[in-house]
mmCIF file of the N, C-alpha and C atoms, coordinates in Angstrom:
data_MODEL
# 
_entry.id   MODEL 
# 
loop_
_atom_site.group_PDB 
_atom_site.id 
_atom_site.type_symbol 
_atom_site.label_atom_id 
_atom_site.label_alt_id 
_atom_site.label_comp_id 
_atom_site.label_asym_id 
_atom_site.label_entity_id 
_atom_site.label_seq_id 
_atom_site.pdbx_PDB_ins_code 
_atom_site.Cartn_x 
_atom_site.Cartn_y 
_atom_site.Cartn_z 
_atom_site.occupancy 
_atom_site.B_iso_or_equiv 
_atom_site.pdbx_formal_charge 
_atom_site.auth_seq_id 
_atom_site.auth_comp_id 
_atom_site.auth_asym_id 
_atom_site.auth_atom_id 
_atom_site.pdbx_PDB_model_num 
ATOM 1   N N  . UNK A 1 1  ? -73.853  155.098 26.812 1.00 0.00 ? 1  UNK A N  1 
ATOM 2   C CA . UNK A 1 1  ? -74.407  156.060 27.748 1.00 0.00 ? 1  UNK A CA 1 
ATOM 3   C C  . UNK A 1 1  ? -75.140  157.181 27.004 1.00 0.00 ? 1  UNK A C  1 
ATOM 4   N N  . UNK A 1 2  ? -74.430  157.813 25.670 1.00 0.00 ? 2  UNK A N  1 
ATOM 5   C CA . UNK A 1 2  ? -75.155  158.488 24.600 1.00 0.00 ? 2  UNK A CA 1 
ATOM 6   C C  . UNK A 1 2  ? -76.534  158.537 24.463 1.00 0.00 ? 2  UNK A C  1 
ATOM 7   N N  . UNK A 1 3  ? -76.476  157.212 24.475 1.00 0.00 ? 3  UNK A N  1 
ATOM 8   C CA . UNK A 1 3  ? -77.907  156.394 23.655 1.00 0.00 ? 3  UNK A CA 1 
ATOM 9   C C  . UNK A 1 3  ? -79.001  156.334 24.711 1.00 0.00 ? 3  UNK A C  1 
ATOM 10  N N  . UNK A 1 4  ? -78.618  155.962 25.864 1.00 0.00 ? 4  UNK A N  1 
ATOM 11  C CA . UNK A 1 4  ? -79.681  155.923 27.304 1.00 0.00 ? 4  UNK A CA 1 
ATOM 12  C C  . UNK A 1 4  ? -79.807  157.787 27.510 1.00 0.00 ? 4  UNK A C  1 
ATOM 13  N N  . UNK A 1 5  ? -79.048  158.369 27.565 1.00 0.00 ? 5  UNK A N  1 
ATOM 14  C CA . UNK A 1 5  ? -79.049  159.782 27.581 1.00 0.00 ? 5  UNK A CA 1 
ATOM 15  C C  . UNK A 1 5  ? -80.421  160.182 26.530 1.00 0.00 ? 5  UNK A C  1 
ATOM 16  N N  . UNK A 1 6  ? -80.192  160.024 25.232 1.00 0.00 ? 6  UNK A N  1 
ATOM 17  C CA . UNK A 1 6  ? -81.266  160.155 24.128 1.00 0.00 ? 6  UNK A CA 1 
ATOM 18  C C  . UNK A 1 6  ? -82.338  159.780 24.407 1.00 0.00 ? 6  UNK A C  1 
ATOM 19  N N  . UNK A 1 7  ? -82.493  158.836 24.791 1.00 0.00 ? 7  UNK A N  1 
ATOM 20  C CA . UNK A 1 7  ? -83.870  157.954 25.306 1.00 0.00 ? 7  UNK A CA 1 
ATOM 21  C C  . UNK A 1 7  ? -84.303  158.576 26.425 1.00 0.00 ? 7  UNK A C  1 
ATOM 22  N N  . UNK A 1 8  ? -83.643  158.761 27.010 1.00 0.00 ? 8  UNK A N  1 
ATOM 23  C CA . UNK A 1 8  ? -84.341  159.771 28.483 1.00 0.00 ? 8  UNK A CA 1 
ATOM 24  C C  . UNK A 1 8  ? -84.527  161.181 27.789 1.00 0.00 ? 8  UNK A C  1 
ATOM 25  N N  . UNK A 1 9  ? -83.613  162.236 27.132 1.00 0.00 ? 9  UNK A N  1 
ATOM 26  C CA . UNK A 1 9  ? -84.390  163.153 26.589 1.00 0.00 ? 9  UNK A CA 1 
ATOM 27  C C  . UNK A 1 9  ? -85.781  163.226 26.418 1.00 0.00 ? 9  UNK A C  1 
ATOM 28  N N  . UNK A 1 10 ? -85.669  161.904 24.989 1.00 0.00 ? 10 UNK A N  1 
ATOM 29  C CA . UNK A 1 10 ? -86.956  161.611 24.714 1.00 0.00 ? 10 UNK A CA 1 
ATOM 30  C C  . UNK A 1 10 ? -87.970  161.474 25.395 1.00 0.00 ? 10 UNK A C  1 
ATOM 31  N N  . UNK A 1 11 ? -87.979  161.072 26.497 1.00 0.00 ? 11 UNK A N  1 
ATOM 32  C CA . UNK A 1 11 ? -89.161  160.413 27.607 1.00 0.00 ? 11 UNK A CA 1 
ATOM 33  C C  . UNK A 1 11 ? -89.474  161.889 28.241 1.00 0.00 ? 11 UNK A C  1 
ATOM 34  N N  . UNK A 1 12 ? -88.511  162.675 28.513 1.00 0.00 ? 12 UNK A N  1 
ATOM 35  C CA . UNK A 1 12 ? -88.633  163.785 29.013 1.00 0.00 ? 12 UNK A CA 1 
ATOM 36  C C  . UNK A 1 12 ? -89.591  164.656 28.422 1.00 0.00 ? 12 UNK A C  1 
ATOM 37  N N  . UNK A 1 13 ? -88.979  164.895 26.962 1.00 0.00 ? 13 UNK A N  1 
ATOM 38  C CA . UNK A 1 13 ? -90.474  165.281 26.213 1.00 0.00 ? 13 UNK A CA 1 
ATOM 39  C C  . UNK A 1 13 ? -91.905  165.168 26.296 1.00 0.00 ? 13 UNK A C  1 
ATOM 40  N N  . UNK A 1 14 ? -92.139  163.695 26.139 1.00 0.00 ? 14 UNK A N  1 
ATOM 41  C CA . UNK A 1 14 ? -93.071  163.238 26.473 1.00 0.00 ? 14 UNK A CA 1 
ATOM 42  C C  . UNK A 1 14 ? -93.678  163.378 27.542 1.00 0.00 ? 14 UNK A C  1 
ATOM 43  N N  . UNK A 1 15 ? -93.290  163.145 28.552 1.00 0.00 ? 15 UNK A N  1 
ATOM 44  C CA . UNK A 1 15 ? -93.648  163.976 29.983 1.00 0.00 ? 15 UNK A CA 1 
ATOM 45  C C  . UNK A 1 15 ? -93.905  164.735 29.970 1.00 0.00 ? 15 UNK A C  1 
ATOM 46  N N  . UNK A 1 16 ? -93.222  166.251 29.618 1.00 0.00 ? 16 UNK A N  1 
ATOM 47  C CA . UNK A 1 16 ? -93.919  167.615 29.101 1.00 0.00 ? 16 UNK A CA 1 
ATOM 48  C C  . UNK A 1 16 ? -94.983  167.357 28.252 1.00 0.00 ? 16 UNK A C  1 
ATOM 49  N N  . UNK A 1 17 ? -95.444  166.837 26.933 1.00 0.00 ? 17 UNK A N  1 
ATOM 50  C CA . UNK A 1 17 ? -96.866  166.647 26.433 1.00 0.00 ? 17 UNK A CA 1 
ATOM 51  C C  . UNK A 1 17 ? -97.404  166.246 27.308 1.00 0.00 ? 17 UNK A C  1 
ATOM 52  N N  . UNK A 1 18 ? -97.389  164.849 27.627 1.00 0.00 ? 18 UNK A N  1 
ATOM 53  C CA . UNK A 1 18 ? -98.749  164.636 28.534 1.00 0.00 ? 18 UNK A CA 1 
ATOM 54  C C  . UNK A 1 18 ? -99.030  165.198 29.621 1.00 0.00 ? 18 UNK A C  1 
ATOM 55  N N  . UNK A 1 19 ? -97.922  165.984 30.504 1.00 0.00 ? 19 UNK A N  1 
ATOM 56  C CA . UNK A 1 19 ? -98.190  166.799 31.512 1.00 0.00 ? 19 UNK A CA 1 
ATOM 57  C C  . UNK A 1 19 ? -99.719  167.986 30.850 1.00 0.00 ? 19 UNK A C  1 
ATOM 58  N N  . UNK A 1 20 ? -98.889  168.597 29.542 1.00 0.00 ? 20 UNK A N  1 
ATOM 59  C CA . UNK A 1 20 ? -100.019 169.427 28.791 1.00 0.00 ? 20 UNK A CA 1 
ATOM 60  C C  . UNK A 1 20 ? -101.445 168.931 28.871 1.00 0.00 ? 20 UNK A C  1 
ATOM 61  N N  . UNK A 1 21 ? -101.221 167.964 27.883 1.00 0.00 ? 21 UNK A N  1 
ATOM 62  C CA . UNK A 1 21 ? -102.282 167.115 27.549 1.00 0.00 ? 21 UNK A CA 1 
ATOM 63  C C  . UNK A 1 21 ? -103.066 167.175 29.092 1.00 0.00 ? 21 UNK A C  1 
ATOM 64  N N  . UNK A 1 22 ? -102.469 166.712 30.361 1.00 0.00 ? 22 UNK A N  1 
ATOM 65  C CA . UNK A 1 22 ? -103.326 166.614 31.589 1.00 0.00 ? 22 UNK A CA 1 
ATOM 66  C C  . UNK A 1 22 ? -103.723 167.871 32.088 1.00 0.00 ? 22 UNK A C  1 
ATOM 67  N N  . UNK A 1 23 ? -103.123 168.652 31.779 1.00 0.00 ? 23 UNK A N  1 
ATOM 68  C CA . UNK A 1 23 ? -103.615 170.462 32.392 1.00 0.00 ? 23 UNK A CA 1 
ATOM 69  C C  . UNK A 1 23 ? -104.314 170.689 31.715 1.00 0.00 ? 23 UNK A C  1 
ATOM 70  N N  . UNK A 1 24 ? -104.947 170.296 30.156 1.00 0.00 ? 24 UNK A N  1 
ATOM 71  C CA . UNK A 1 24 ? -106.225 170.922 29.566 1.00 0.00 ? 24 UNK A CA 1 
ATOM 72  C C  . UNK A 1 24 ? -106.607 169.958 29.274 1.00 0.00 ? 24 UNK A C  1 
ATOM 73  N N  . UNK A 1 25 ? -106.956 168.638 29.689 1.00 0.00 ? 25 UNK A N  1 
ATOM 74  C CA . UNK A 1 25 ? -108.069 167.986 29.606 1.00 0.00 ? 25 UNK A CA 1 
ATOM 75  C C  . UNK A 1 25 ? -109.244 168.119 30.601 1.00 0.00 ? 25 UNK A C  1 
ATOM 76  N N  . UNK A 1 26 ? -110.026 167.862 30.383 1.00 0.00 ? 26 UNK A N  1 
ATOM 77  C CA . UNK A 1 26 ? -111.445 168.402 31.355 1.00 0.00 ? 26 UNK A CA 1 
ATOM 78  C C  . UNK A 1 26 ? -112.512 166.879 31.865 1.00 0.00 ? 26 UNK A C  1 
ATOM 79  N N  . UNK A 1 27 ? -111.966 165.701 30.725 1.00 0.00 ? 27 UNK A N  1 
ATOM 80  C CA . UNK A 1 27 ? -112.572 164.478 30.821 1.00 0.00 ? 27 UNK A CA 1 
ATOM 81  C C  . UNK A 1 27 ? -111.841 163.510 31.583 1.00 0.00 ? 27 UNK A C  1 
ATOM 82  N N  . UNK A 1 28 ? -112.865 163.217 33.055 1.00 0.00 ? 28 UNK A N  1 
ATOM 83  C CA . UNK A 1 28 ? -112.003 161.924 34.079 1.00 0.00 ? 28 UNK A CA 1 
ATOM 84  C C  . UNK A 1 28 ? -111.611 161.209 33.310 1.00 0.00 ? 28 UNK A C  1 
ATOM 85  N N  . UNK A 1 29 ? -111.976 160.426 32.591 1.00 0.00 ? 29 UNK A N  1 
ATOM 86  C CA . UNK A 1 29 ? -111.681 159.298 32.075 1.00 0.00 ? 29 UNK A CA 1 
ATOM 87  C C  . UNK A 1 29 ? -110.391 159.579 30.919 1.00 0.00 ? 29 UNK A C  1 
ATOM 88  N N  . UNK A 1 30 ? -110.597 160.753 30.410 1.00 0.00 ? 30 UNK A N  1 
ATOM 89  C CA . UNK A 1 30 ? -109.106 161.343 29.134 1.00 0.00 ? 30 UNK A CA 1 
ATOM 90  C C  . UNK A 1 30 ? -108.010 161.329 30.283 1.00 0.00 ? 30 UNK A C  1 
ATOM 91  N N  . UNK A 1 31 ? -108.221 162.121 31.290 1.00 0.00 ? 31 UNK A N  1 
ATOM 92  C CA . UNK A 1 31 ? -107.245 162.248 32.309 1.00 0.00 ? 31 UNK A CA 1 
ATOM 93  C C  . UNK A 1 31 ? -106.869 161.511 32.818 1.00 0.00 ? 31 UNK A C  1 
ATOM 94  N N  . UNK A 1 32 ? -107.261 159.621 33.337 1.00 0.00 ? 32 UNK A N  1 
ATOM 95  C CA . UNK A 1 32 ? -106.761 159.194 33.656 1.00 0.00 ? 32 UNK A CA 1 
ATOM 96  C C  . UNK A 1 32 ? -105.878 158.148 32.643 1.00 0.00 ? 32 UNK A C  1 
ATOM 97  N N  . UNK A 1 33 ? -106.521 158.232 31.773 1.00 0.00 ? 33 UNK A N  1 
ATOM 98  C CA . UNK A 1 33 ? -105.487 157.591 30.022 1.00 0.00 ? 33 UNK A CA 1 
ATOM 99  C C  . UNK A 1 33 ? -104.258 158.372 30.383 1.00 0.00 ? 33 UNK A C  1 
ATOM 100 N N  . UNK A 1 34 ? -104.657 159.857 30.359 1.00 0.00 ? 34 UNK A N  1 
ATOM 101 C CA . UNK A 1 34 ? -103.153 160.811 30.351 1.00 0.00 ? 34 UNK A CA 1 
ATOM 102 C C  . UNK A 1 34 ? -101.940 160.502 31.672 1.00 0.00 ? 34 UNK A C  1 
ATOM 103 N N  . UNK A 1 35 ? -102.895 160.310 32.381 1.00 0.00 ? 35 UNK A N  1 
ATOM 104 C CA . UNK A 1 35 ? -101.808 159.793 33.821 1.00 0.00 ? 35 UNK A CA 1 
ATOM 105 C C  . UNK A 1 35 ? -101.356 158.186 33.914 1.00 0.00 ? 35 UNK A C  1 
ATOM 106 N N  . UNK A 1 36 ? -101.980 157.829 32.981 1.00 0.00 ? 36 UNK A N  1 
ATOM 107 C CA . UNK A 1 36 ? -101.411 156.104 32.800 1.00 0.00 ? 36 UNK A CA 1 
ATOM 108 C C  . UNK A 1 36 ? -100.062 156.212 31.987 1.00 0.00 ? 36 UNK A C  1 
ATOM 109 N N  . UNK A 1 37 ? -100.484 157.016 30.879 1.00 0.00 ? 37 UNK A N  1 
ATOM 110 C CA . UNK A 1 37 ? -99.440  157.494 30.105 1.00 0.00 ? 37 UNK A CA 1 
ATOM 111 C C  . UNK A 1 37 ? -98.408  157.932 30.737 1.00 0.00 ? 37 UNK A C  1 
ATOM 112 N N  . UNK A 1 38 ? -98.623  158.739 31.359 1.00 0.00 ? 38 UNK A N  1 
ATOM 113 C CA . UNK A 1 38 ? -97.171  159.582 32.493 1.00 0.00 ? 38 UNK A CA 1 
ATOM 114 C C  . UNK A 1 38 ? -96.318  158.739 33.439 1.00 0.00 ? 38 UNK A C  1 
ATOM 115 N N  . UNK A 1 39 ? -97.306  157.557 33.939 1.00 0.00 ? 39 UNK A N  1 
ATOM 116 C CA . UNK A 1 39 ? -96.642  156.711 35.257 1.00 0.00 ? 39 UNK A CA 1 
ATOM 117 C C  . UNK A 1 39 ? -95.666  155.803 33.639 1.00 0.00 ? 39 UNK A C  1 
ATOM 118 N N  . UNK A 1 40 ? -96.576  154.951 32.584 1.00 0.00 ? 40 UNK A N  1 
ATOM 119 C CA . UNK A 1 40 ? -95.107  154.782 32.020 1.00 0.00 ? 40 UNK A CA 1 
ATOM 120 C C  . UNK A 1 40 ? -94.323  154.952 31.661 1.00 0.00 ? 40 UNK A C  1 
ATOM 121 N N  . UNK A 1 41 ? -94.147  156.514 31.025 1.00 0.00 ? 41 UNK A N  1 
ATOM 122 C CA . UNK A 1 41 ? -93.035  157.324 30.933 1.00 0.00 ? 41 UNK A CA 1 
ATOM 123 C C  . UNK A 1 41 ? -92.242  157.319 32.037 1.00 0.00 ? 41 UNK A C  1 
ATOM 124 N N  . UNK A 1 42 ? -92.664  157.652 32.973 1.00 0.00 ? 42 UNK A N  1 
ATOM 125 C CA . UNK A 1 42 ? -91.657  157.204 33.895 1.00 0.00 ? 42 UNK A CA 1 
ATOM 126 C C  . UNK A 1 42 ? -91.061  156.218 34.432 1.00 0.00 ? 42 UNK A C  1 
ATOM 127 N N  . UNK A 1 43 ? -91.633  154.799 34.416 1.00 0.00 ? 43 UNK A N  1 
ATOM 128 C CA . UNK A 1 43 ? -91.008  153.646 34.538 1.00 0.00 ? 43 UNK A CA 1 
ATOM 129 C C  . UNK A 1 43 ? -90.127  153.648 33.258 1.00 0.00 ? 43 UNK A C  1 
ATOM 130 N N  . UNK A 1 44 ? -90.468  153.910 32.162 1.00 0.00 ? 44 UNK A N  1 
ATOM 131 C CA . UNK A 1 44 ? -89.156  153.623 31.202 1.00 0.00 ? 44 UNK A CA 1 
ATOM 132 C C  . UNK A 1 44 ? -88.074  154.501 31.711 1.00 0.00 ? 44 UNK A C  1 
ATOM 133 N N  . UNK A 1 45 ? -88.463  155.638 32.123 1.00 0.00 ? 45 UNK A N  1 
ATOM 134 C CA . UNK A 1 45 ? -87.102  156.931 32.242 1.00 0.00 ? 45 UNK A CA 1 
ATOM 135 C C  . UNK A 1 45 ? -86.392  155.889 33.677 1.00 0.00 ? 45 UNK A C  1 
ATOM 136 N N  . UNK A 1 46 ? -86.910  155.080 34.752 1.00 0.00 ? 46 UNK A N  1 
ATOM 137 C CA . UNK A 1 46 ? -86.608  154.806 36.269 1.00 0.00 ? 46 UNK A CA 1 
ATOM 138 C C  . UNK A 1 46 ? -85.598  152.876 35.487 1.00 0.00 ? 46 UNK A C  1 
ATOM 139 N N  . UNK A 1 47 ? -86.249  152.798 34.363 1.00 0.00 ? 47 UNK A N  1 
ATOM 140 C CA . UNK A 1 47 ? -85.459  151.741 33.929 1.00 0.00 ? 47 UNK A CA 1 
ATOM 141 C C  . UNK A 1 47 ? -84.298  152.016 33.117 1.00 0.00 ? 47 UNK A C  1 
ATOM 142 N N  . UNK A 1 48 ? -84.410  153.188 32.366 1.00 0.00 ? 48 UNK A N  1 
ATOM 143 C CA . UNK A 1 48 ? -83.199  153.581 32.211 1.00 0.00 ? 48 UNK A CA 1 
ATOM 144 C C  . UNK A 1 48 ? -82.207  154.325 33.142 1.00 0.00 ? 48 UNK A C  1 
ATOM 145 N N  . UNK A 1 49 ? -82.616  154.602 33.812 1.00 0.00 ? 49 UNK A N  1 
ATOM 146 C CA . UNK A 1 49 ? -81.876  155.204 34.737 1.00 0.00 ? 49 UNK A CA 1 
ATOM 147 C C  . UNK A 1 49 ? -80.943  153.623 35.816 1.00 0.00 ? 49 UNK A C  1 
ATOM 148 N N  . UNK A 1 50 ? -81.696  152.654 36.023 1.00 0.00 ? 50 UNK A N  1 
ATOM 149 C CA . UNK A 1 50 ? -81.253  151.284 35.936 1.00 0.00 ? 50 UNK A CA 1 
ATOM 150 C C  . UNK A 1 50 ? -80.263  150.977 35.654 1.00 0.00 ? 50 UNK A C  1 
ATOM 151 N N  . UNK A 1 51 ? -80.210  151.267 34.156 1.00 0.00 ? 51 UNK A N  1 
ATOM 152 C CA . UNK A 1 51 ? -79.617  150.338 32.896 1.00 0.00 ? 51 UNK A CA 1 
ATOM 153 C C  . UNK A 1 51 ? -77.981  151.606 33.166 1.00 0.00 ? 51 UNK A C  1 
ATOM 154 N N  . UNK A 1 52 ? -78.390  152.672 33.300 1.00 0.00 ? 52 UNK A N  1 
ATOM 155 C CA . UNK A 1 52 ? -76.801  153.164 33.446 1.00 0.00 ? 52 UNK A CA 1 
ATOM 156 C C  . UNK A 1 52 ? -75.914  153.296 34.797 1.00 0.00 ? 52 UNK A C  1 
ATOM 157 N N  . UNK A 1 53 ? -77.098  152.878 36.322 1.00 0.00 ? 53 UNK A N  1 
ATOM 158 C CA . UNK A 1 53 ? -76.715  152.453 37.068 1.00 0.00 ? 53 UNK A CA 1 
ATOM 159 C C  . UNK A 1 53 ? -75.295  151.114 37.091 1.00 0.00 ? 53 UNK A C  1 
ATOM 160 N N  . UNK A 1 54 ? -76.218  149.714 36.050 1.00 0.00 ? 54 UNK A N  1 
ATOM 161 C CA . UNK A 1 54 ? -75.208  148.780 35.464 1.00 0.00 ? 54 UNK A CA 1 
ATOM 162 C C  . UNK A 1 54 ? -74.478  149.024 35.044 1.00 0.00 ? 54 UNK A C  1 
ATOM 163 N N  . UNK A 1 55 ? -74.451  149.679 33.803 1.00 0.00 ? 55 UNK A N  1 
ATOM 164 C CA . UNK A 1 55 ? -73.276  150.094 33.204 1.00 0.00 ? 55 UNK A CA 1 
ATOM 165 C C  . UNK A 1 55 ? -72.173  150.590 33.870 1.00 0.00 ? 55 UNK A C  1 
ATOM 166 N N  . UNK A 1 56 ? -72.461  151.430 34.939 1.00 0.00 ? 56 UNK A N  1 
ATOM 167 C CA . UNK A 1 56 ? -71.121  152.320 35.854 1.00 0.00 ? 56 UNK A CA 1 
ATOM 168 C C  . UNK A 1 56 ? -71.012  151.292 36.524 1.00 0.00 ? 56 UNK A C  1 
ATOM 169 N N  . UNK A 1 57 ? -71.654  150.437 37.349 1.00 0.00 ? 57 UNK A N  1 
ATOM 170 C CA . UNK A 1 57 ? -71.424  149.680 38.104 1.00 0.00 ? 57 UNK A CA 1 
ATOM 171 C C  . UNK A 1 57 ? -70.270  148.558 37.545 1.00 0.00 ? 57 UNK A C  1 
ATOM 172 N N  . UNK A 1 58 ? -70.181  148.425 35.851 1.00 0.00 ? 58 UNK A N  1 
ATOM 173 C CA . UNK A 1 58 ? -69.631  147.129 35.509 1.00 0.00 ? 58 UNK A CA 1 
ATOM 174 C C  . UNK A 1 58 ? -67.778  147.864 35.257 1.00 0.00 ? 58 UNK A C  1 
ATOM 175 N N  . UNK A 1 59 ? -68.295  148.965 34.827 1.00 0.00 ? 59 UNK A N  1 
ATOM 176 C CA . UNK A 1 59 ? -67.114  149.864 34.468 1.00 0.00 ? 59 UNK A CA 1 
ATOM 177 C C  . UNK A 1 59 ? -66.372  150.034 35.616 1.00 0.00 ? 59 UNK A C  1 
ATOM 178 N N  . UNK A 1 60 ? -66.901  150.290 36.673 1.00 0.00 ? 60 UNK A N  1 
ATOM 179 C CA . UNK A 1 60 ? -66.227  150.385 38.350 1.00 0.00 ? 60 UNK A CA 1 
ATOM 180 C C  . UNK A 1 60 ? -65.153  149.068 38.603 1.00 0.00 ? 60 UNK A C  1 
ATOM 181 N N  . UNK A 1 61 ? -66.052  147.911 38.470 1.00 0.00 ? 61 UNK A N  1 
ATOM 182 C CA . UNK A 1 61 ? -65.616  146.583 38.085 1.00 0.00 ? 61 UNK A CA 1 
ATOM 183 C C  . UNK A 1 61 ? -64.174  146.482 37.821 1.00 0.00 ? 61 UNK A C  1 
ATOM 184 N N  . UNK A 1 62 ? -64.412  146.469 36.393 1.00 0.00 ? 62 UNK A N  1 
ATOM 185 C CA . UNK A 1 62 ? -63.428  146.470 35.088 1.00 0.00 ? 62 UNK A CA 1 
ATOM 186 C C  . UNK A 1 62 ? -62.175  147.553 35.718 1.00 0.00 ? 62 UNK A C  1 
ATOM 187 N N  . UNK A 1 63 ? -62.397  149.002 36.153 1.00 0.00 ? 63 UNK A N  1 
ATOM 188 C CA . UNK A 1 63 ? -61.106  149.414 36.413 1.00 0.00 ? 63 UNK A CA 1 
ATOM 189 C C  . UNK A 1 63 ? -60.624  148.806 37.863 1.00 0.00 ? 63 UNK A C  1 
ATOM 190 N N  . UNK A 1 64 ? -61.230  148.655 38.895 1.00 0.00 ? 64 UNK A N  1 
ATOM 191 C CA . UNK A 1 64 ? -60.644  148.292 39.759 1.00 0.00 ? 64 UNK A CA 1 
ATOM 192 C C  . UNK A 1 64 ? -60.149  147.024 39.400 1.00 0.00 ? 64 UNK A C  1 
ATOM 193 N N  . UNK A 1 65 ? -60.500  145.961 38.638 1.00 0.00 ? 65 UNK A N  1 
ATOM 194 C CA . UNK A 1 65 ? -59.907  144.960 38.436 1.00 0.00 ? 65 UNK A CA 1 
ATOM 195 C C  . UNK A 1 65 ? -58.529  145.229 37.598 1.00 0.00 ? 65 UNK A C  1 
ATOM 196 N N  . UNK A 1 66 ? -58.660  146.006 37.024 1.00 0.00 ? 66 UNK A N  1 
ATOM 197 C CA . UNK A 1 66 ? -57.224  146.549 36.097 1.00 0.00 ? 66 UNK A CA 1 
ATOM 198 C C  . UNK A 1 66 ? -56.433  147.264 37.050 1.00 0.00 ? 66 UNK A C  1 
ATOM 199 N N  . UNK A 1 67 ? -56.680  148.059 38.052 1.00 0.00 ? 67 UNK A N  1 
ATOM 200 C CA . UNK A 1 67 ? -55.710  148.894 39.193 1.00 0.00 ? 67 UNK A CA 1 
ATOM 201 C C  . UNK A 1 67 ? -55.099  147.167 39.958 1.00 0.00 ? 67 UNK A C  1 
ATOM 202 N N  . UNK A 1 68 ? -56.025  146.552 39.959 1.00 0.00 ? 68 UNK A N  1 
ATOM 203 C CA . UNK A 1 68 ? -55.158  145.218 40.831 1.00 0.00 ? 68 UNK A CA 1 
ATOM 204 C C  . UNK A 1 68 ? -54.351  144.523 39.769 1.00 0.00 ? 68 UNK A C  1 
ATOM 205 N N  . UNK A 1 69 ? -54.715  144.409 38.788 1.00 0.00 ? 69 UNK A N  1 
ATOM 206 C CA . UNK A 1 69 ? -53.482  143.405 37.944 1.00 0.00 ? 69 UNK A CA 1 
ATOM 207 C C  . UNK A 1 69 ? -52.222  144.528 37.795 1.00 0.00 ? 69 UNK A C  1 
ATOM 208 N N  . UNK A 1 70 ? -52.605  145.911 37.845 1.00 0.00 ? 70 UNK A N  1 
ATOM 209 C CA . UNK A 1 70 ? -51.598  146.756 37.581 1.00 0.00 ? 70 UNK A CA 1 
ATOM 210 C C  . UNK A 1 70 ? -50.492  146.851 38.891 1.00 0.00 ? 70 UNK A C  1 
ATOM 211 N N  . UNK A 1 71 ? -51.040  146.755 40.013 1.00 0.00 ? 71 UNK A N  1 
ATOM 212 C CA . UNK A 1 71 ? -50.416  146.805 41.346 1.00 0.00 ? 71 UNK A CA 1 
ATOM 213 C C  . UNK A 1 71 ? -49.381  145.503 41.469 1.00 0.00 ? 71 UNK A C  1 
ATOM 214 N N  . UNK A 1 72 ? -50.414  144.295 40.898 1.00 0.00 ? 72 UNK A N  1 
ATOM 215 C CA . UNK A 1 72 ? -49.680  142.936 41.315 1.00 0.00 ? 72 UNK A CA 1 
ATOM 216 C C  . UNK A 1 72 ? -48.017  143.169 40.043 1.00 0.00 ? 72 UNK A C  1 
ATOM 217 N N  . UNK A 1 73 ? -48.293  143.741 38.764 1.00 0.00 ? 73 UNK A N  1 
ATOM 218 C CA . UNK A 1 73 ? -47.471  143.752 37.979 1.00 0.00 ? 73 UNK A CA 1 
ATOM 219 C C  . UNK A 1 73 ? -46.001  144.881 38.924 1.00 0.00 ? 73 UNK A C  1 
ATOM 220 N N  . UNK A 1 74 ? -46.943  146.075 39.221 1.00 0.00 ? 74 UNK A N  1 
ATOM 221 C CA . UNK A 1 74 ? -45.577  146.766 39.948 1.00 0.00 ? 74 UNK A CA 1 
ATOM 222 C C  . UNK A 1 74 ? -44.831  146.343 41.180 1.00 0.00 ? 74 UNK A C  1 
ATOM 223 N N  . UNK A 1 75 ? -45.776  144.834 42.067 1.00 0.00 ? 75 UNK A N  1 
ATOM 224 C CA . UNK A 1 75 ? -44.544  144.669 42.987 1.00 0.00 ? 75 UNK A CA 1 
ATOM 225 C C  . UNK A 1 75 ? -43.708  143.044 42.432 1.00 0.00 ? 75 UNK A C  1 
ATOM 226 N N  . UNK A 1 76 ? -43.727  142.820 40.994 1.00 0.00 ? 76 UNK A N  1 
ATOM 227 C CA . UNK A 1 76 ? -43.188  142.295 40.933 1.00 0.00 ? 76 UNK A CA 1 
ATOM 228 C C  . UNK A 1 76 ? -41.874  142.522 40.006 1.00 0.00 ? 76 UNK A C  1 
ATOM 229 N N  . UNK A 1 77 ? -41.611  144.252 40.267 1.00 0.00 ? 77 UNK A N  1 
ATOM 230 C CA . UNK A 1 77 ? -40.904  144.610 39.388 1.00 0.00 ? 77 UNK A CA 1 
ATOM 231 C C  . UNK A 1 77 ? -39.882  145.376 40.683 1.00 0.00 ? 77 UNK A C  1 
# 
């Protein structure tokens, strides 16, 4: 989760430059490089954001599957 955290920092950054980069460029054509740039920054940040969706999702998993082996263990005690 560290690591997807870092990577989104990162992207975040980047977003702030090219946001820059798009507030003082003056050339259609620079500007729309700069906004191509921005829409994939954000698909990477919307895929990581994905990727830790899974992760909680598998972890959710994993404990509820452990609260049931734990339950089945206490009524057989």
């Amino acid at each position: 989760m560290r690591e997807i955290d870092a990577k989104y920092q990162e992207i975040l950054k980047e977003l702030d430059d090219y946001y820059e980069k798009f507030k003082r460029e003056t050339d259609g054509t620079q500007k729309r490089r700069v906004l191509h740039c921005i829409q994939r920054a954000l698909i990477r940040s919307q895929e990581l954001g994905d990727e830790k969706i899974q992760i909680v999702s598998q972890m959710v998993e994993l404990v509820e599957n452990r609260s049931r082996q734990v339950d089945s263990h206490v009524e057989l005690f």
